[in-house]
PDB file of C-alpha atoms and ligand atoms in Angstrom:
ATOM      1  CA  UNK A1123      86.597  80.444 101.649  1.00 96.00           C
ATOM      2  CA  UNK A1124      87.701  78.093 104.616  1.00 97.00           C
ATOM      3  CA  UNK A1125      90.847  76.864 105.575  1.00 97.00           C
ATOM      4  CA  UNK A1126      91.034  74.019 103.139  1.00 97.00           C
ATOM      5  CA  UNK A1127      89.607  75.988 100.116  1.00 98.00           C
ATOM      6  CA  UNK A1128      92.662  78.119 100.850  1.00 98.00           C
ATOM      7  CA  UNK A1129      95.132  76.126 101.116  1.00 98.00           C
ATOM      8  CA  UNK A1130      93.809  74.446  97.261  1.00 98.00           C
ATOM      9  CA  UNK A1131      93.681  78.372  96.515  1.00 98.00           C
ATOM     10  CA  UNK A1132      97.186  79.079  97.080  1.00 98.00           C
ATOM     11  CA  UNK A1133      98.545  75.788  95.900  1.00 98.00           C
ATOM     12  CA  UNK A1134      97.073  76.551  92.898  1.00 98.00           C
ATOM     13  CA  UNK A1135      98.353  79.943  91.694  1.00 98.00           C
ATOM     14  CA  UNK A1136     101.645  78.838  93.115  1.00 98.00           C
ATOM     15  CA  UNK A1137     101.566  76.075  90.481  1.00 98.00           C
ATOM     16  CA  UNK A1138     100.346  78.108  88.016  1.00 98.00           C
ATOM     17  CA  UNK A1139     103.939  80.536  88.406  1.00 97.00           C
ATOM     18  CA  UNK A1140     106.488  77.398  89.141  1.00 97.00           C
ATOM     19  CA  UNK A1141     106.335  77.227  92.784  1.00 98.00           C
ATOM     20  CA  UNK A1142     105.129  74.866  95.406  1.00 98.00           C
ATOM     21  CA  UNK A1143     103.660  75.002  98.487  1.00 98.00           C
ATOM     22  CA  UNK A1144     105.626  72.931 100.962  1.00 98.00           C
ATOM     23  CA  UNK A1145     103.603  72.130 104.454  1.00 98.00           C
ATOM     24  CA  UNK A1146     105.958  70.786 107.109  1.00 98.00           C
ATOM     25  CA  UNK A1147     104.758  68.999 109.476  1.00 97.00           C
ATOM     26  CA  UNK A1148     106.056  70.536 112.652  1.00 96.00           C
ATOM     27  CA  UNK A1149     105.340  73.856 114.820  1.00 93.00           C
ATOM     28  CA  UNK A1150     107.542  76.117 113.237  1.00 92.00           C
ATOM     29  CA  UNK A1151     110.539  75.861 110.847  1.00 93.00           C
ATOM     30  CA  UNK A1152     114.556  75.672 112.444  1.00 89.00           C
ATOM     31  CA  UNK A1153     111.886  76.497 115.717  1.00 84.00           C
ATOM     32  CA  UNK A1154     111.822  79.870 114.898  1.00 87.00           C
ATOM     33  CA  UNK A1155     110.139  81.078 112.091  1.00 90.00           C
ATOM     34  CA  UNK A1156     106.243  80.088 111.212  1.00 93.00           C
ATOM     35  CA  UNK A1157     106.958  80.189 107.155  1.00 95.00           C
ATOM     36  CA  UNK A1158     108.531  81.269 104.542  1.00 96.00           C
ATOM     37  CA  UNK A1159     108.794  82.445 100.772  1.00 96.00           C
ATOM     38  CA  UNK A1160     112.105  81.575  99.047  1.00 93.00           C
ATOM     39  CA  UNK A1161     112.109  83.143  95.683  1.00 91.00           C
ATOM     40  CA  UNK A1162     115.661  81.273  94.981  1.00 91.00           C
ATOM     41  CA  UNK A1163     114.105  77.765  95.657  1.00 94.00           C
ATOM     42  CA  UNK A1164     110.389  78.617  94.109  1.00 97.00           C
ATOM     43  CA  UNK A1165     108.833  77.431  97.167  1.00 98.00           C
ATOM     44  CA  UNK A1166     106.713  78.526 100.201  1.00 98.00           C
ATOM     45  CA  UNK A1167     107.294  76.819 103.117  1.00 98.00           C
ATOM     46  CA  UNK A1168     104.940  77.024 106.151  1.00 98.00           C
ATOM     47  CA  UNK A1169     104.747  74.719 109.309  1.00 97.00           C
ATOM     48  CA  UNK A1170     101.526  73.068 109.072  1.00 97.00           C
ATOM     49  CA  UNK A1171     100.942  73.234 113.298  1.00 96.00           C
ATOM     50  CA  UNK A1172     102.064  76.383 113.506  1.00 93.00           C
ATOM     51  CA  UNK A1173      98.772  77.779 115.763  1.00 89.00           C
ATOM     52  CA  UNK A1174      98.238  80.571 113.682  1.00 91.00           C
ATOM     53  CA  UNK A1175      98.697  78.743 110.388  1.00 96.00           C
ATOM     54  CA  UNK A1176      96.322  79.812 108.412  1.00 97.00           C
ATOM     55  CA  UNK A1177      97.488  83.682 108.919  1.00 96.00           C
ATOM     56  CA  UNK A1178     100.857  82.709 108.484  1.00 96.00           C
ATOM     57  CA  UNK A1179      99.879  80.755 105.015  1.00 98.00           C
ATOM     58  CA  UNK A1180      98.445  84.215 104.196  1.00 98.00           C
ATOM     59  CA  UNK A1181     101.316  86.296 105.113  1.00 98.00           C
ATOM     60  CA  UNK A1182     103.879  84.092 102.922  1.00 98.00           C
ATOM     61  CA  UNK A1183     101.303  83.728 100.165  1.00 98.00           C
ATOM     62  CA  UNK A1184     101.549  87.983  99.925  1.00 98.00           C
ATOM     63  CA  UNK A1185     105.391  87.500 100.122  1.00 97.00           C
ATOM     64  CA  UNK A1186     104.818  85.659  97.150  1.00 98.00           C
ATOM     65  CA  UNK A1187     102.164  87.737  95.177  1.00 98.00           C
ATOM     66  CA  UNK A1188     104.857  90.872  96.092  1.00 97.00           C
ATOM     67  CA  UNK A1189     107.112  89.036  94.141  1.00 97.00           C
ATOM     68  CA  UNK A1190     104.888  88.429  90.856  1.00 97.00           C
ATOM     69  CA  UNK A1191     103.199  92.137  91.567  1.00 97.00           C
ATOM     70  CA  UNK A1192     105.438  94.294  92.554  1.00 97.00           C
ATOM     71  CA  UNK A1193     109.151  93.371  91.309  1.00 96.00           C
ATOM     72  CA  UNK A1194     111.076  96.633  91.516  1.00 96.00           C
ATOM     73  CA  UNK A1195     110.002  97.089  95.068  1.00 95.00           C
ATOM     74  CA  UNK A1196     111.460  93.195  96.138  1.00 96.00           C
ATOM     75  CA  UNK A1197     114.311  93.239  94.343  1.00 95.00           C
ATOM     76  CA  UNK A1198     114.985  96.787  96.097  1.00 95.00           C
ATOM     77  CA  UNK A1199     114.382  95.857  99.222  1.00 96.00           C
ATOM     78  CA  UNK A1200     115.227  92.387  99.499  1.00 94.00           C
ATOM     79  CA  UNK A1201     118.699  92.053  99.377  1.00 94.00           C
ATOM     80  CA  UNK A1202     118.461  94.455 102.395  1.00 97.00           C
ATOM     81  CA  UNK A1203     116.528  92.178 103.872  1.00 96.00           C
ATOM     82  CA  UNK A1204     119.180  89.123 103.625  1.00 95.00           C
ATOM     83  CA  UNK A1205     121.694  92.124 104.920  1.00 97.00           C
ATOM     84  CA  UNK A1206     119.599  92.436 108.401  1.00 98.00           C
ATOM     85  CA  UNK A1207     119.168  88.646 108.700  1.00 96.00           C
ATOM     86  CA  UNK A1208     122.562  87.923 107.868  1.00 97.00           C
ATOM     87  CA  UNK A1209     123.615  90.180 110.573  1.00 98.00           C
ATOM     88  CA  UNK A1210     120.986  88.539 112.696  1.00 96.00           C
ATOM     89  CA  UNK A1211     122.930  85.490 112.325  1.00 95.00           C
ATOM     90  CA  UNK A1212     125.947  87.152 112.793  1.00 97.00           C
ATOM     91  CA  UNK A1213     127.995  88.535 116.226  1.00 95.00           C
ATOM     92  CA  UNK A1214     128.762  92.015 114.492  1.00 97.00           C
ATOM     93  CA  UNK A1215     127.386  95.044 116.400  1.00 97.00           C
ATOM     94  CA  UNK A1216     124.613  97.574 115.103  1.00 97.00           C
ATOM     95  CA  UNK A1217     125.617  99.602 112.630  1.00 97.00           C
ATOM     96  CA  UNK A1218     124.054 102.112 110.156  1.00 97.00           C
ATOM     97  CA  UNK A1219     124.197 100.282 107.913  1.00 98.00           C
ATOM     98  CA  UNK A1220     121.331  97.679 110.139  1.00 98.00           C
ATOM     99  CA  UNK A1221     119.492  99.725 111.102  1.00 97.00           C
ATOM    100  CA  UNK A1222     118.760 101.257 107.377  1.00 97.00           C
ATOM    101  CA  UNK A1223     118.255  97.679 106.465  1.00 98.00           C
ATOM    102  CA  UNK A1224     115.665  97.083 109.531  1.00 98.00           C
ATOM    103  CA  UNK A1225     113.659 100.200 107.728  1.00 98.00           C
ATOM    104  CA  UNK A1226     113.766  98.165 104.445  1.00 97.00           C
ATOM    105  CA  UNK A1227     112.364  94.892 106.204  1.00 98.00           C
ATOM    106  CA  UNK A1228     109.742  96.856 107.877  1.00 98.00           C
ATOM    107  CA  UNK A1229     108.601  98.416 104.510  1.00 97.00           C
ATOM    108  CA  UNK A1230     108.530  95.030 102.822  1.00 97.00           C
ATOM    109  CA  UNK A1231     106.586  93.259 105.533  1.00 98.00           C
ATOM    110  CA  UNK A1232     104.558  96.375 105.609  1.00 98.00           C
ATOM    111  CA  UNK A1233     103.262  96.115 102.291  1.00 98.00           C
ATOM    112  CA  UNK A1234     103.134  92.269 102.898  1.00 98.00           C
ATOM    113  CA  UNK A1235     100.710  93.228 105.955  1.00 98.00           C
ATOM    114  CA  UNK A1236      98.562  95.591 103.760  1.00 98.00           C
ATOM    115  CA  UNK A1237      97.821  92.860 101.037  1.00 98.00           C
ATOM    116  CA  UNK A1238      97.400  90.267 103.673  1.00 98.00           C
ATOM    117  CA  UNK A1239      94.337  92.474 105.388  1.00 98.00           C
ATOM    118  CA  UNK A1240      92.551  93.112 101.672  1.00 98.00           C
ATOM    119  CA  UNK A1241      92.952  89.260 100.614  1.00 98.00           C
ATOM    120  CA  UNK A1242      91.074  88.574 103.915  1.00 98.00           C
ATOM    121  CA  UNK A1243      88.417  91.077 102.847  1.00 98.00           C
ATOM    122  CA  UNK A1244      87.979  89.643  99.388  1.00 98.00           C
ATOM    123  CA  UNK A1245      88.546  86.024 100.250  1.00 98.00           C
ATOM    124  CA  UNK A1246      86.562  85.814 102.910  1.00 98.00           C
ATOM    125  CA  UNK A1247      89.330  84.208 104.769  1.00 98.00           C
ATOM    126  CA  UNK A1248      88.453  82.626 108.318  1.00 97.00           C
ATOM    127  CA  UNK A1249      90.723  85.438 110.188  1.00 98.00           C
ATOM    128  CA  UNK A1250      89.339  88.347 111.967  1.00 97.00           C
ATOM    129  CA  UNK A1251      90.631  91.427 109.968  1.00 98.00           C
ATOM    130  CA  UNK A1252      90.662  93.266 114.006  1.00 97.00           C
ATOM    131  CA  UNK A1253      92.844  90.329 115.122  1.00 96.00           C
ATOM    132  CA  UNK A1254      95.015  89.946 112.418  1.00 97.00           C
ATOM    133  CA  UNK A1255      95.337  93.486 112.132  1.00 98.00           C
ATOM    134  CA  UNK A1256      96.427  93.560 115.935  1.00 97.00           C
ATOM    135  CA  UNK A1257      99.027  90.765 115.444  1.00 95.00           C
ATOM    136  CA  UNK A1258     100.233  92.500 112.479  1.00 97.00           C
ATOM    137  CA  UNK A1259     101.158  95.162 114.309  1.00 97.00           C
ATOM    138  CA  UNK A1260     102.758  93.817 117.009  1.00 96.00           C
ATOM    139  CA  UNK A1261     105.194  91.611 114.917  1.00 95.00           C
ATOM    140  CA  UNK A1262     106.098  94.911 112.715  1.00 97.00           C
ATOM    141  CA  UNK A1263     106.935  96.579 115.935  1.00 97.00           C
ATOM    142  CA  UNK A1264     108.826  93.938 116.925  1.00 96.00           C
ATOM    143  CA  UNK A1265     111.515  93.938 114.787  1.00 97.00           C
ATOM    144  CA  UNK A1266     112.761  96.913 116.835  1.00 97.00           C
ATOM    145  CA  UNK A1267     113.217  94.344 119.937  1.00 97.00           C
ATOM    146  CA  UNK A1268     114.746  91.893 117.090  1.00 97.00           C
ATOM    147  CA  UNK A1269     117.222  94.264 116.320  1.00 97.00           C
ATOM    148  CA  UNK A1270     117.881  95.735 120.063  1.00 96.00           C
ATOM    149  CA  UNK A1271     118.130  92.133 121.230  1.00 96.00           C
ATOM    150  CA  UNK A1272     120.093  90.769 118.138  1.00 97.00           C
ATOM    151  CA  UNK A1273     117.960  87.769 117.812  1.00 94.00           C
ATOM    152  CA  UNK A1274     114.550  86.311 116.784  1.00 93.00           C
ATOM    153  CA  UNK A1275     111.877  85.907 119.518  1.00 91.00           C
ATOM    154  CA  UNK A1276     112.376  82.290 120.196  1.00 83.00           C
ATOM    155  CA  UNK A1277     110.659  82.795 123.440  1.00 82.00           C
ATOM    156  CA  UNK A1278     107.386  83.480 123.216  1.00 85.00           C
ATOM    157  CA  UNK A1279     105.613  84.478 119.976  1.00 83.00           C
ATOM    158  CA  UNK A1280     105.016  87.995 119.661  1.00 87.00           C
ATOM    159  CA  UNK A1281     101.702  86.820 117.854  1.00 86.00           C
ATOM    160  CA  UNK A1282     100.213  86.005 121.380  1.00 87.00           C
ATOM    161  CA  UNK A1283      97.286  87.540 122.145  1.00 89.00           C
ATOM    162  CA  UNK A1284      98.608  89.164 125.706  1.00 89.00           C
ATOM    163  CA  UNK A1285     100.345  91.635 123.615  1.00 91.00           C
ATOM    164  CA  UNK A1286      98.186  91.933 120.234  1.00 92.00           C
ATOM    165  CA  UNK A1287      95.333  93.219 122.390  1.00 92.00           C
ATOM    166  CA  UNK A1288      97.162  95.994 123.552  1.00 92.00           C
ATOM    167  CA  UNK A1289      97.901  96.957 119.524  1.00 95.00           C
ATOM    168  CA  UNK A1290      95.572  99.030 117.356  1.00 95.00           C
ATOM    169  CA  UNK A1291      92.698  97.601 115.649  1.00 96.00           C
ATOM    170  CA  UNK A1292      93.814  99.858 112.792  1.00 97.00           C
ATOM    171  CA  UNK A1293      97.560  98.572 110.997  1.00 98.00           C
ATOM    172  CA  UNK A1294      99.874 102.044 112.099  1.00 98.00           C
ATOM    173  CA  UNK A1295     101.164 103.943 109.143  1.00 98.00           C
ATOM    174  CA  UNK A1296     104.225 102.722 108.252  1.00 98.00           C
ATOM    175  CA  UNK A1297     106.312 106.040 109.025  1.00 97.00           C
ATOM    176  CA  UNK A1298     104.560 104.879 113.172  1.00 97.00           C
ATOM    177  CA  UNK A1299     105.712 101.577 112.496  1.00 97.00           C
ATOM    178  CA  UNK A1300     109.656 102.695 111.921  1.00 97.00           C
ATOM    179  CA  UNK A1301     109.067 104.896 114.952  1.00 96.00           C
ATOM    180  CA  UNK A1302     110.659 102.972 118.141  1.00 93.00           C
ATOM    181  CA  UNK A1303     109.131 105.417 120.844  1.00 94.00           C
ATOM    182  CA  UNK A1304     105.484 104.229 119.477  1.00 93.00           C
ATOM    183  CA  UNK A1305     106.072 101.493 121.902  1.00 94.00           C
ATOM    184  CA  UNK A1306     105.005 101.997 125.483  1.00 92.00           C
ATOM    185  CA  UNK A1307     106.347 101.140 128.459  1.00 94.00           C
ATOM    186  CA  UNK A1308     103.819  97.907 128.998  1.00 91.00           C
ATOM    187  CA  UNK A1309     104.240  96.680 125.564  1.00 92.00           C
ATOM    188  CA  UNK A1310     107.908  96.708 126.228  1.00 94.00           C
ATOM    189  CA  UNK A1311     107.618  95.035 129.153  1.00 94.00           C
ATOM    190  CA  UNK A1312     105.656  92.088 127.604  1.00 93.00           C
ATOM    191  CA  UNK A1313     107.343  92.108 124.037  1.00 95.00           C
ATOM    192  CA  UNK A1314     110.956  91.108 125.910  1.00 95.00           C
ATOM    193  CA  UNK A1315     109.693  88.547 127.942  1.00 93.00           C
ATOM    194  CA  UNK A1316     109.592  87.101 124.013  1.00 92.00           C
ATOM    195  CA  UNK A1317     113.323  87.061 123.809  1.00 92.00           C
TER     196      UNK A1317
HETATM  197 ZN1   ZN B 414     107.111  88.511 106.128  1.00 88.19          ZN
END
């Protein structure tokens, strides 16, 4: 399936469950994020020149198919989720209380990750599943910068490939993932220059 075909694809079993797909045309959306799923609104967002587009049309899209899959697990993990980006948003130190939320966004994108790297699989999506894989990683880890830094990597994408090549081919277990000491010195290094 190309690019196209998926795009129709997800359009389609949006539809089919009351939500559209929204393509902006732009980079990125409020110049931060590359997408989004908004189960409030019913729609998926995603900026159209975003330079990894198609992955990040794929990410959403399993944001989405969490939501019609897998309910219990969203509605128990997403209103931690608003919590950590609320505080993101916010001036309020880090507290327990964020850093038990930062756990629950890092499960939910997890799982978002590990239906992401199957779809490509059975799709036949134009991604590399090494690449994505790689990129998946590195923006899971980064969430631990996110949080030390108290804001979004407006910088530099962590998605460039200077610091997915130094990730895994293989996604981390998520219990790795939650782990801040999995990241080295070097990735470090190159992972704050994104802040
Ligand atoms: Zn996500």
């Amino acid at each position: 399936m190309n690019r196209n075909q998926f795009i129709e694809f997800v359009r389609n079993d949006l539809a089919s469950h009351g939500v559209k797909l929204v393509l902006v045309n732009a980079r990125s959306l409020s110049n931060k994020y590359g997408g989004w799923y908004a189960d409030g609104s019913r729609r998926l967002t995603v900026a159209r020149h975003h330079v990894n587009f198609t992955g990040i049309l794929l990410h959403e899209y399993c944001h989405f198919r969490q939501w019609i899959e897998d309910r219990t697990l969203w509605n128990k993990l997403l209103w931690k989720n608003n919590y950590f980006f609320e505080w993101l948003d916010s001036r309020k130190p880090v507290s327990k209380k964020v850093l038990d939320a930062k756990i629950a966004v890092l499960t939910l994108e997890y799982d978002c990750e590990r239906r992401a790297l199957k779809l490509i699989k059975k799709l036949h999506l134009p991604l590399s599943v090494e690449i994505y894989t790689q990129k998946a990683n590195a923006y899971l880890l980064s969430y631990h910068l996110i949080t030390t830094h108290h804001r979004w990597p407006e910088n530099k994408s962590v998605y460039r490939s200077a610091i997915s090549k130094h990730m895994p081919i293989k996604l981390l277990p998520l219990r790795r993932i939650c782990n801040e000491a999995v990241l080295t010195e070097d990735v470090l290094k190159m992972m704050n220059k994104c802040f």
